[in-house]
CSV table of C-alpha atoms in Angstrom, one decimal:
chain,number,residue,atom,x,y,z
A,1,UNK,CA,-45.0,-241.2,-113.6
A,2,UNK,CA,-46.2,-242.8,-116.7
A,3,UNK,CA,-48.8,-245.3,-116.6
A,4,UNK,CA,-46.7,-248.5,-117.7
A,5,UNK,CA,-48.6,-251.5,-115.7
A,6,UNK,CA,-51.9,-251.7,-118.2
A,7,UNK,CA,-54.5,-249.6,-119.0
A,8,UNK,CA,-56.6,-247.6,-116.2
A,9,UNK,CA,-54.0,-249.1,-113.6
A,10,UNK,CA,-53.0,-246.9,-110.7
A,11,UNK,CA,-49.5,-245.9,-109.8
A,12,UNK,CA,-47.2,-245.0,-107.1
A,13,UNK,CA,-47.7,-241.4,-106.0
A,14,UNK,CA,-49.3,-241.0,-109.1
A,15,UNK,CA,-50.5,-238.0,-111.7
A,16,UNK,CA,-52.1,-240.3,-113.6
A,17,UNK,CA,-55.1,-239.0,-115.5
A,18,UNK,CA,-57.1,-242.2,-116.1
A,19,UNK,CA,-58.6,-244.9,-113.6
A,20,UNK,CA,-56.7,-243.0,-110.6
A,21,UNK,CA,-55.6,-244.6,-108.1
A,22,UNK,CA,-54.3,-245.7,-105.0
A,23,UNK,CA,-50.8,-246.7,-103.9
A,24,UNK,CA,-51.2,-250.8,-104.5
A,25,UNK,CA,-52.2,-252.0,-108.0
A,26,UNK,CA,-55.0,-254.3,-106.6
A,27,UNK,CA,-57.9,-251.6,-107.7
A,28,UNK,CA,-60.3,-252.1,-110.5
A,29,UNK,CA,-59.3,-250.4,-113.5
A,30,UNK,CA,-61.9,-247.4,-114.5
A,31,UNK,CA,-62.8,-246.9,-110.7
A,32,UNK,CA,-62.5,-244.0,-108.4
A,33,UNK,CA,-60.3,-245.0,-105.1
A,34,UNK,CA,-61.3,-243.9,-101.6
A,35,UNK,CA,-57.3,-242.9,-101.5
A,36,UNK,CA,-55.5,-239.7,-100.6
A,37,UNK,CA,-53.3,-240.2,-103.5
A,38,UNK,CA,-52.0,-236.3,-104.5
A,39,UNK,CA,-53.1,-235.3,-107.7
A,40,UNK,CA,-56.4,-235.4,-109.7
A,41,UNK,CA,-58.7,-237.7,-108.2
A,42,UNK,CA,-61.2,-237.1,-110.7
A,43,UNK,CA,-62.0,-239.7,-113.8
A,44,UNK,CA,-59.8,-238.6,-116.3
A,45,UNK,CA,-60.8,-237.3,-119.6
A,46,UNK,CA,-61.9,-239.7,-122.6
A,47,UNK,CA,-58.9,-238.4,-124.2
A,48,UNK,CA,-56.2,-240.3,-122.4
A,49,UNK,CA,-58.5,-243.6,-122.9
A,50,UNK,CA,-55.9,-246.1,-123.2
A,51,UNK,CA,-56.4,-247.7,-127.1
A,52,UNK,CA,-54.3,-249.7,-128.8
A,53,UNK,CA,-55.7,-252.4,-130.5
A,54,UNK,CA,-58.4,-253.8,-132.6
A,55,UNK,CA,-59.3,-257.3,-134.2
A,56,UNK,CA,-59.2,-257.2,-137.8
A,57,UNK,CA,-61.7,-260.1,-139.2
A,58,UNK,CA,-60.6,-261.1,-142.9
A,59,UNK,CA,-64.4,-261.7,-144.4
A,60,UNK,CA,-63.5,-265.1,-144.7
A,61,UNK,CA,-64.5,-267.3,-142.3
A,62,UNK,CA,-62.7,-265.1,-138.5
A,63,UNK,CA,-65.3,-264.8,-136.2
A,64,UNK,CA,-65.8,-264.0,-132.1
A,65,UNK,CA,-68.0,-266.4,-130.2
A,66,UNK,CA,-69.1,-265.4,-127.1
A,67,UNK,CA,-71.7,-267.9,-126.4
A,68,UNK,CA,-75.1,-267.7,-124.9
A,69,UNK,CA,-76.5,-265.9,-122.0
A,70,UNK,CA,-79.6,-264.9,-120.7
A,71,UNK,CA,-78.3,-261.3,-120.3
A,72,UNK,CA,-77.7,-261.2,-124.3
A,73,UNK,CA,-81.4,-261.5,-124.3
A,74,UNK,CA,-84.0,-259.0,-124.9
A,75,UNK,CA,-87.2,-260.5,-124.8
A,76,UNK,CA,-89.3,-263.5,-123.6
A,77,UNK,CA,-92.0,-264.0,-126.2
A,78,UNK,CA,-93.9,-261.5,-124.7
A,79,UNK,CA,-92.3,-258.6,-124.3
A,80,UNK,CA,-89.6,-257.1,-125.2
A,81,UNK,CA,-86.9,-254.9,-123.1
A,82,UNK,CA,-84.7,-252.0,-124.0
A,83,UNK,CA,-81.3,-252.7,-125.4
A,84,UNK,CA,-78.3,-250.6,-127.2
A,85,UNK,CA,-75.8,-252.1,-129.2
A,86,UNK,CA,-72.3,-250.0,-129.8
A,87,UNK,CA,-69.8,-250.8,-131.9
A,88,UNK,CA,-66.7,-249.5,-133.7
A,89,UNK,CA,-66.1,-250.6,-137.7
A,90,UNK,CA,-63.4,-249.7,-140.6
A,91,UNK,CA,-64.9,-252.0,-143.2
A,92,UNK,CA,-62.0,-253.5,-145.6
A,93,UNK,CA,-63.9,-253.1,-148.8
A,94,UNK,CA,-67.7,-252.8,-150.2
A,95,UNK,CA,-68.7,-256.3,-149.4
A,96,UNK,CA,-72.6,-256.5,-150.8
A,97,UNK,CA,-73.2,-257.8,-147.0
A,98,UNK,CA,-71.4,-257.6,-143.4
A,99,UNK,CA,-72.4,-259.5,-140.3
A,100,UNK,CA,-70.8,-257.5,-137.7
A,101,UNK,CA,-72.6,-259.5,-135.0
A,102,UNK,CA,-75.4,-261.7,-134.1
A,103,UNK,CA,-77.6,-263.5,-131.9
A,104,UNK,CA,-79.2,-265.1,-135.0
A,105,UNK,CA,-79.0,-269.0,-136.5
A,106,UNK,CA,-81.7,-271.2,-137.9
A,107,UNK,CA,-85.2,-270.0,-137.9
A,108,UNK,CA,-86.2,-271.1,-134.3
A,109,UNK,CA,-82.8,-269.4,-133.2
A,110,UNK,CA,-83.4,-266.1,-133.9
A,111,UNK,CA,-82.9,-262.9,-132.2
A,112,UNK,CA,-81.2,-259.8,-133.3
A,113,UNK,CA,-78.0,-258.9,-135.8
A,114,UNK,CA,-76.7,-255.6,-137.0
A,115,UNK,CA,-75.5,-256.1,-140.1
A,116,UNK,CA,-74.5,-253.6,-143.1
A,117,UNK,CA,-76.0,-254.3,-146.5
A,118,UNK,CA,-74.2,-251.3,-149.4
A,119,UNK,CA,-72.7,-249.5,-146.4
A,120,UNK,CA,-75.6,-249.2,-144.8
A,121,UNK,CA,-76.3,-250.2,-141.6
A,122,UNK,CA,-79.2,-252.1,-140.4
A,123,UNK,CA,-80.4,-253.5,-137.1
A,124,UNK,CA,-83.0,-256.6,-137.4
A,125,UNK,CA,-84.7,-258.1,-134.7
A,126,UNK,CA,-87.2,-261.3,-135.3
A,127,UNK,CA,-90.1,-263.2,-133.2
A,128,UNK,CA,-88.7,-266.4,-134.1
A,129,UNK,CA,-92.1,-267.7,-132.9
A,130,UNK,CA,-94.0,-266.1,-135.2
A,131,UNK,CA,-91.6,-265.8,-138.2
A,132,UNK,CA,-91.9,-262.2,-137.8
A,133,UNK,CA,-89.1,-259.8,-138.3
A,134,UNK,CA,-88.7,-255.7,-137.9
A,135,UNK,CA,-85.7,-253.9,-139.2
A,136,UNK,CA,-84.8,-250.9,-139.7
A,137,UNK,CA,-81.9,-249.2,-142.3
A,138,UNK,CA,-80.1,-245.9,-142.7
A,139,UNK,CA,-80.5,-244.2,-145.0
A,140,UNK,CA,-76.9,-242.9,-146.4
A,141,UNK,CA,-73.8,-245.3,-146.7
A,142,UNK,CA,-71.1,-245.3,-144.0
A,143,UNK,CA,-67.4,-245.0,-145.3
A,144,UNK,CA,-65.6,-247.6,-146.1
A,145,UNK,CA,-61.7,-247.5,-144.8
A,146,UNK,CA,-62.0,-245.3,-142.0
A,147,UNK,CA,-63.2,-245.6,-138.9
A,148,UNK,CA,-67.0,-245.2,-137.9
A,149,UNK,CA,-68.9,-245.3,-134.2
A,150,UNK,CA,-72.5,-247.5,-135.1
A,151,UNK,CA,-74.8,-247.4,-131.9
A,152,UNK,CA,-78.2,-249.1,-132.5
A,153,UNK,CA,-80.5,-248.6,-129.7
A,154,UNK,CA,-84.3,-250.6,-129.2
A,155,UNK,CA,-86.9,-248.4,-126.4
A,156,UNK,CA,-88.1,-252.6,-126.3
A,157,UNK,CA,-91.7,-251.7,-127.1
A,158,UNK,CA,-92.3,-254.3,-128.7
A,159,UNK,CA,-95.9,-255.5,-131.2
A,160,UNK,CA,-96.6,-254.7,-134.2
A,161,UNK,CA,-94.6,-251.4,-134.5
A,162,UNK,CA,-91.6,-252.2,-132.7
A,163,UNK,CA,-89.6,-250.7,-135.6
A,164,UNK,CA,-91.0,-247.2,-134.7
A,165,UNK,CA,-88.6,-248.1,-131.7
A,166,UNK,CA,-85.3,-248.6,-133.2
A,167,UNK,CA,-83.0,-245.7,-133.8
A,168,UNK,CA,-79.1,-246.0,-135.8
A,169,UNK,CA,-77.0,-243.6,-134.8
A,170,UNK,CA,-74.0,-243.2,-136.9
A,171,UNK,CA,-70.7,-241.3,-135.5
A,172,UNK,CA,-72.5,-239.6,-133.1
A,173,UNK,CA,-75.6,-238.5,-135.1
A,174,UNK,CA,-79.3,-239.9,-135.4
A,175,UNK,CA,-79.4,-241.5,-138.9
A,176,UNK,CA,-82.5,-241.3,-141.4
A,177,UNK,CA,-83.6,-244.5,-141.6
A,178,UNK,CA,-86.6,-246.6,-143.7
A,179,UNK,CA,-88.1,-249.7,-142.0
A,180,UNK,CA,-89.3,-252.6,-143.0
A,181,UNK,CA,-91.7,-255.4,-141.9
A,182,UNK,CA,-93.0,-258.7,-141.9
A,183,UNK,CA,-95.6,-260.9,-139.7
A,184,UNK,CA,-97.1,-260.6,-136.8
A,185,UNK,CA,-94.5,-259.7,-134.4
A,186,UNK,CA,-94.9,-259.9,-130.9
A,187,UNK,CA,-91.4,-260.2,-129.0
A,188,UNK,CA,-88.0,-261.4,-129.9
A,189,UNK,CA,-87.7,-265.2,-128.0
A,190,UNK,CA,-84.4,-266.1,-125.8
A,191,UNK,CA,-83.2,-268.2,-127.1
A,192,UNK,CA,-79.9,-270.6,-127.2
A,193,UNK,CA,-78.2,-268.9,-130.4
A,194,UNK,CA,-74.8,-267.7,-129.2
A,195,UNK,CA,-73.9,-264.2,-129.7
A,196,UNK,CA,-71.0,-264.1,-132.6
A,197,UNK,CA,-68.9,-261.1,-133.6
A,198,UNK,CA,-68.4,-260.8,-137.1
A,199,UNK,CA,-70.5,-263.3,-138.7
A,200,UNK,CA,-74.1,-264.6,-139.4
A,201,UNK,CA,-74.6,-268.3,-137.8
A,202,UNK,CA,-76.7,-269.9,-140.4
A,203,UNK,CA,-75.4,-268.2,-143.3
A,204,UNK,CA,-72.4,-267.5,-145.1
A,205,UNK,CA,-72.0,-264.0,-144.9
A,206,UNK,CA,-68.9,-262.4,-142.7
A,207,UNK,CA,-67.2,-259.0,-141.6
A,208,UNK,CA,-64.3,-257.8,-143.3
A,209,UNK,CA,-62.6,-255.4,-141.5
A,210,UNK,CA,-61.8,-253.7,-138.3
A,211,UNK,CA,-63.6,-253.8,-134.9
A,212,UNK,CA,-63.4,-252.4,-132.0
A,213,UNK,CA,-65.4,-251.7,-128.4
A,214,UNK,CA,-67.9,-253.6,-128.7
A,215,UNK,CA,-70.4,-253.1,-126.4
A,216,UNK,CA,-74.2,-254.1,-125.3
A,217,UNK,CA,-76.4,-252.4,-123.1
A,218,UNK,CA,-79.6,-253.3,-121.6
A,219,UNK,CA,-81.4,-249.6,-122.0
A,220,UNK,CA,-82.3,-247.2,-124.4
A,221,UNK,CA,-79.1,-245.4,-125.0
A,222,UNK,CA,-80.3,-241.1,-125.4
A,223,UNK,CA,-78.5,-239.1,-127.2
A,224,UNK,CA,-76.3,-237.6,-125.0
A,225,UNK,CA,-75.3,-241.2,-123.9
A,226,UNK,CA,-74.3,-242.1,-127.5
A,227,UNK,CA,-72.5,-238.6,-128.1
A,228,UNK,CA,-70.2,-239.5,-125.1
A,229,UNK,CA,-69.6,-242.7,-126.4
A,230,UNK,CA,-69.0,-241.4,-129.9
A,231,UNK,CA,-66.5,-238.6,-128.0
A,232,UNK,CA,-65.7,-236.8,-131.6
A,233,UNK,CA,-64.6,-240.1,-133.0
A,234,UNK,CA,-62.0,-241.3,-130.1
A,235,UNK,CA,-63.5,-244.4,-127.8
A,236,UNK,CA,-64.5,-243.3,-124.6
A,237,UNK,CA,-64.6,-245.6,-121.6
A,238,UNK,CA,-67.9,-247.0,-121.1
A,239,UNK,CA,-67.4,-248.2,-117.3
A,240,UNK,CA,-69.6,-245.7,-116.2
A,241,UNK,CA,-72.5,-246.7,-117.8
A,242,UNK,CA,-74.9,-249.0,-115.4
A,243,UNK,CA,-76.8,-250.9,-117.8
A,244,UNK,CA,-73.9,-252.0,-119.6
A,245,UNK,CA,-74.0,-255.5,-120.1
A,246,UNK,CA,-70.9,-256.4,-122.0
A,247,UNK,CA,-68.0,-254.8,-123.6
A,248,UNK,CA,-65.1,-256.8,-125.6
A,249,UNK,CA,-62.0,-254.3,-126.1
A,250,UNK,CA,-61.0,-256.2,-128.9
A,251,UNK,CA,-57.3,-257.1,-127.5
A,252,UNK,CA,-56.6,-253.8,-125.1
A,253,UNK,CA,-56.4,-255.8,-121.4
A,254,UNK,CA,-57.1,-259.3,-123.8
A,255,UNK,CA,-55.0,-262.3,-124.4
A,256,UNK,CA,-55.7,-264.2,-127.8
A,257,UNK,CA,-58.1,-266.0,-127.8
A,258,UNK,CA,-59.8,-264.1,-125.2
A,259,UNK,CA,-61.5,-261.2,-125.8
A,260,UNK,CA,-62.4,-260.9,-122.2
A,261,UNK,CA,-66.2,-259.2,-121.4
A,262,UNK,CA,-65.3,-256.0,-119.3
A,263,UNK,CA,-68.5,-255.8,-118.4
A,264,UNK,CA,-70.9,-257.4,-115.5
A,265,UNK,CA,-72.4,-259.7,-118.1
A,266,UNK,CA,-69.2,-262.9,-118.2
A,267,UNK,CA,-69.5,-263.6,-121.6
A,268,UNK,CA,-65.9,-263.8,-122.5
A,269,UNK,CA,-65.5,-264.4,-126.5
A,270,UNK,CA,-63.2,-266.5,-128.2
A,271,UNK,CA,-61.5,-265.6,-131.2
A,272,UNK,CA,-62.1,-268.8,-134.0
A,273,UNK,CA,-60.0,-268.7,-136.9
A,274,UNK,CA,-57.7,-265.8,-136.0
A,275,UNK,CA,-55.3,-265.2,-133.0
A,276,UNK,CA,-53.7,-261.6,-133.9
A,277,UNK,CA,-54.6,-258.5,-132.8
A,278,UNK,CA,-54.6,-255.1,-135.0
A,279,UNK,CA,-52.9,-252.0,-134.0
A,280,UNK,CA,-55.0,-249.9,-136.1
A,281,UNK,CA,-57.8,-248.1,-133.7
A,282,UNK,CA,-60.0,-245.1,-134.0
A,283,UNK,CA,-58.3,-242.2,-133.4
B,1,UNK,CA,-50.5,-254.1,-137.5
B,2,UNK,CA,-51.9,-258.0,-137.7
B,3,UNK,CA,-50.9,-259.7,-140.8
B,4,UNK,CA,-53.6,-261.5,-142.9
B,5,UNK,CA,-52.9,-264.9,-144.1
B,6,UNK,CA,-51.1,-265.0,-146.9
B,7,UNK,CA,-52.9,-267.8,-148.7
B,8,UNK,CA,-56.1,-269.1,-148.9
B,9,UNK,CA,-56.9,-272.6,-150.4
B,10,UNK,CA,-60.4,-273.8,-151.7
B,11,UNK,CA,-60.4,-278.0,-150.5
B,12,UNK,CA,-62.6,-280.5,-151.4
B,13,UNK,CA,-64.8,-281.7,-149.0
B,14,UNK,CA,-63.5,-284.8,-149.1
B,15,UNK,CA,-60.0,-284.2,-147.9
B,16,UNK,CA,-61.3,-282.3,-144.9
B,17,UNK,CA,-60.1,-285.9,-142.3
B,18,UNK,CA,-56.6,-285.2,-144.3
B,19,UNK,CA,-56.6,-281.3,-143.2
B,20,UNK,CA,-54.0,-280.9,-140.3
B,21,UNK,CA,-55.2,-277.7,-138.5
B,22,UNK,CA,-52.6,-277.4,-136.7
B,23,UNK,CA,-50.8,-275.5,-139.8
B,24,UNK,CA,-53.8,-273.7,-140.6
B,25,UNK,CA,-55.3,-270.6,-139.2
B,26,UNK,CA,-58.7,-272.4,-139.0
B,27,UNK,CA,-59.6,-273.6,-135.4
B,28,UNK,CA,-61.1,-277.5,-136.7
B,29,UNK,CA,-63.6,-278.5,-138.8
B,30,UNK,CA,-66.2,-277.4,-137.1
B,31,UNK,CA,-65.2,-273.8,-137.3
B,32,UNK,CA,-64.3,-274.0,-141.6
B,33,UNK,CA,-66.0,-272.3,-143.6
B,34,UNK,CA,-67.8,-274.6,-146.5
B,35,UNK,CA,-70.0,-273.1,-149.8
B,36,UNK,CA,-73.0,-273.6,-150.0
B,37,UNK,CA,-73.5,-276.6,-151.5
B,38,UNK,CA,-71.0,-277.6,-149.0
B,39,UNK,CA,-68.9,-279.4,-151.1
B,40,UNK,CA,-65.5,-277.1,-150.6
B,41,UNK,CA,-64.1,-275.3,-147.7
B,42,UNK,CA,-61.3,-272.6,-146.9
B,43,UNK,CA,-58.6,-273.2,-145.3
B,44,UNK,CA,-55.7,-270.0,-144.8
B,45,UNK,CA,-52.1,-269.9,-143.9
B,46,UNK,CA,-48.9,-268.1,-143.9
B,47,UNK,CA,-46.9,-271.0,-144.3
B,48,UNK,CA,-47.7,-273.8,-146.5
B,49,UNK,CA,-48.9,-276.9,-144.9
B,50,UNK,CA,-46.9,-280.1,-145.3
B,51,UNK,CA,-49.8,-281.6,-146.5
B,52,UNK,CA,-50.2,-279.6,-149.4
B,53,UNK,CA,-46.4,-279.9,-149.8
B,54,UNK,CA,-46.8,-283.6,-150.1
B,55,UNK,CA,-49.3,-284.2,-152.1
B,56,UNK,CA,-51.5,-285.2,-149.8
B,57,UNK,CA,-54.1,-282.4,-150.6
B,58,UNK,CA,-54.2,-280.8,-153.5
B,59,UNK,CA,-56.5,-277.4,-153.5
B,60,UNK,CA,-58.9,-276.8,-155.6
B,61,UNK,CA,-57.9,-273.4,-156.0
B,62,UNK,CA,-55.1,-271.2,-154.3
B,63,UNK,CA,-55.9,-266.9,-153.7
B,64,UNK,CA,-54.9,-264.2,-152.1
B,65,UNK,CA,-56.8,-262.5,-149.8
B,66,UNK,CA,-58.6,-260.3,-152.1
B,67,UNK,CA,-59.4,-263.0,-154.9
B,68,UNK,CA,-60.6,-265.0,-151.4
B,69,UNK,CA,-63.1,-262.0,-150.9
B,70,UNK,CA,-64.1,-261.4,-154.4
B,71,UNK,CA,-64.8,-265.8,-154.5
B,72,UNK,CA,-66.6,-265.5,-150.8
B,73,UNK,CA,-69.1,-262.9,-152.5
B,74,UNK,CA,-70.4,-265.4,-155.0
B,75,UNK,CA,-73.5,-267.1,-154.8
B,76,UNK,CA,-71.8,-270.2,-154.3
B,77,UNK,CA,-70.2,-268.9,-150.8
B,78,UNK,CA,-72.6,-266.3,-150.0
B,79,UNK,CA,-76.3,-265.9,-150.0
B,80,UNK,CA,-78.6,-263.2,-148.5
B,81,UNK,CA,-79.5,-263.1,-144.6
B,82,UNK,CA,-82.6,-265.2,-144.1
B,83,UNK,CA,-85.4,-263.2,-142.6
C-alpha cells in the first residue's frame, strides 16, 4: 500500500520502499525495524525520499531562528573542531549579497556564516577574540533560479591557516576557491549568537529565495559523503549520517512556525516573519 | 506554491507603537526590519491593514515585492557584512 501517514512512516503489511517498517506506526521514521514485515527490509533508495516542500524567504526581512546551542559550536578559543554545513538554495534574483545562514552578530558574537556575494558562495569563520577572520570563496557563480546543493565543510585545524581547511563544494563537485585573511586567528569562540537561517544578525543583508535541508554536521564531510548527499541533484536522507548535528526539512514533517531539528542536536527553528511553506523542492 | 506578500510598506519610525502586527506578516517590533539609519521599517501584507485604511499610518512608500528588493539593496537598507 501507499505510504499515506507521513514521510518514512511504516505501513501495514507494507512494500514500502522508504523507512520500512513494522506493523504499528510507533517506529522512528528513517530507521530499520527488527520486524519480519514481508518485503524489502532494506533502506530504500534516495529516490523515493519523500520531498515536498521548501521555505521561500522574500529577501526582506523572513528569517529562521534556531537559537543557540553549544552543539552549533565549533570551537573554544583554542581550537577548533571539524564541521560541514549542507544546504539546498534557488536564489530569487542576483542580490549583490545573501545571508543564507549564520551564527554571526556584533563583533564579540561572532562565529561562522555562509553567505553568497555575485553568486558566489563563501564560507567565513572569525576569532571574535582576536578580530580575526578566514574565508574562503568559489570561484565561478552558482545559478540563479534553479536549484543548487552548497556543502561547506571545515577539517577544524584551526591557526593561522585555517582557510587551507575549508573546502565549497557546489552540486556535488569540489569548487575552485580563493581565500582570504585577516589577523591573527586562533579559533572561532562559542559564543551566545543564535544560529539564523536566511539572514545576517547585525546587518541588513537577507536571503531571497528557496531553501531547503538544511543540515550541520560536526565532521569533515569527504567527498563521497557530500556526493550522497548531493544524489544527482535529488535530497537524499541524511539520517544515516552519525555526526549529524541538525537538519531543518524546511516544512516536510514541520508545522509553521516550527521547522523542527531532525537531528540529535534540539534546536528547533522558528519561522519570524513568514508562516507558509513552498512546494517548489529540488527535483 | 507560498504566496509572497503582496504589499510592502516603508513606515516611519515613529508610527511603529501605532503598527498592529496582527495584520502584518511581521512577527513584532522586534523582528522588523529598520534601514540603516533606523529611521523607517517594512512592514508586508496581503491584505491591507485597518490602520493604513484609517489614516492612522500613512506609509512612506508602498512596493511590490520586487521594487521592496531593488529598495532593500540600497545603501540605506543594506550594507556589506562586517568582517
Amino acid at each position: 500500500m501507499a505510504v499515506t501517514n507521513g514521510w518514512g512512516q511504516a505501513a501495514v503489511n507494507n512494500t514500502i520502499d522508504y523507512g520500512k517498517g513494522k506493523t504499528t506506526a510507533t517506529n522512528d521514521w528513517g530507521k530499520i525495524y527488527d520486524s519480519s514485515a514481508s518485503g524489502d527490509t532494506s533502506l530504500g533508495t534516495a529516490t523515493t525520499f519523500p520531498n515536498t516542500k521548501s521555505i521561500l524567504l522574500d529577501g526582506v526581512d523572513d528569517f529562521v531562528d534556531c537559537g543557540d546551542n553549544n552543539n552549533l559550536s565549533f570551537g573554544d578559543g583554542s581550537n577548533d573542531s571539524p564541521f560541514s554545513i549542507s544546504l539546498w538554495v534557488k536564489l530569487s534574483g542576483t542580490n549583490f549579497i545573501e545571508a543564507a545562514l549564520s551564527k554571526y552578530g556584533i563583533s564579540s558574537k561572532r562565529e561562522y556564516i555562509v553567505y553568497i556575494v555575485n553568486q558566489k558562495v563563501r564560507l567565513l569563520i572569525i576569532d571574535a577574540s582576536a578580530t580575526a577572520h578566514r574565508l574562503v570563496e568559489t570561484s565561478n557563480a552558482i545559478s540563479v533560479g534553479s536549484w543548487v546543493n552548497i556543502v561547506c565543510v571545515y577539517n577544524g585545524v584551526g591557526g593561522n591557516n585555517a582557510e587551507n581547511g575549508i573546502k565549497i563544494y557546489i552540486n556535488g563537485s569540489l569548487s575552485s576557491t580563493t581565500s582570504s585573511k585577516g589577523g591573527t586567528y586562533v579559533a572561532m569562540e562559542n559564543t551566545s549568537q543564535p544560529f539564523q537561517i536566511g539572514r545576517y544578525f547585525n546587518g541588513a543583508q537577507y536571503f531571497a529565495g528557496n531553501m531547503d535541508e538544511v543540515a550541520v554536521f560536526n565532521s569533515e564531510l569527504s567527498l563521497s559523503d557530500v556526493t550522497a548527499i548531493y544524489n544527482s541533484g535529488v535530497p537524499a536522507s541524511l539520517s544515516s549520517y552519525s555526526s549529524l548535528v541538525s537538519w531543518w526539512r524546511c516544512g516536510d514533517n514541520d508545522t509553521s512556525p516550527t521547522l523542527t531539528d531532525n537531528g540529535s542536536g534540539g534546536n528547533n527553528g522558528t519561522m519570524t516573519n513568514f508562516t507558509a511553506f513552498s512546494t517548489d523542492v529540488p527535483t | 506554491m507560498k504566496k509572497q506578500a503582496e504589499t510592502y510598506a516603508i513606515i516611519n519610525i515613529a508610527d511603529l507603537s501605532n503598527i498592529d502586527f496582527s495584520q502584518v506578516g511581521e512577527n513584532n517590533e522586534n523582528t522588523i526590519r529598520k534601514s540603516i539609519d533606523e529611521s523607517q521599517f517594512v512592514i508586508k501584507w496581503n491584505t491591507t491593514p485597518t490602520f493604513i485604511t484609517d489614516g492612522t499610518v500613512t506609509p512612506l512608500q508602498t512596493l511590490n515585492h520586487s521594487e521592496a528588493l531593488t529598495l532593500m539593496a540600497t545603501e540605506a537598507w543594506s550594507e556589506p557584512i562586517e568582517i
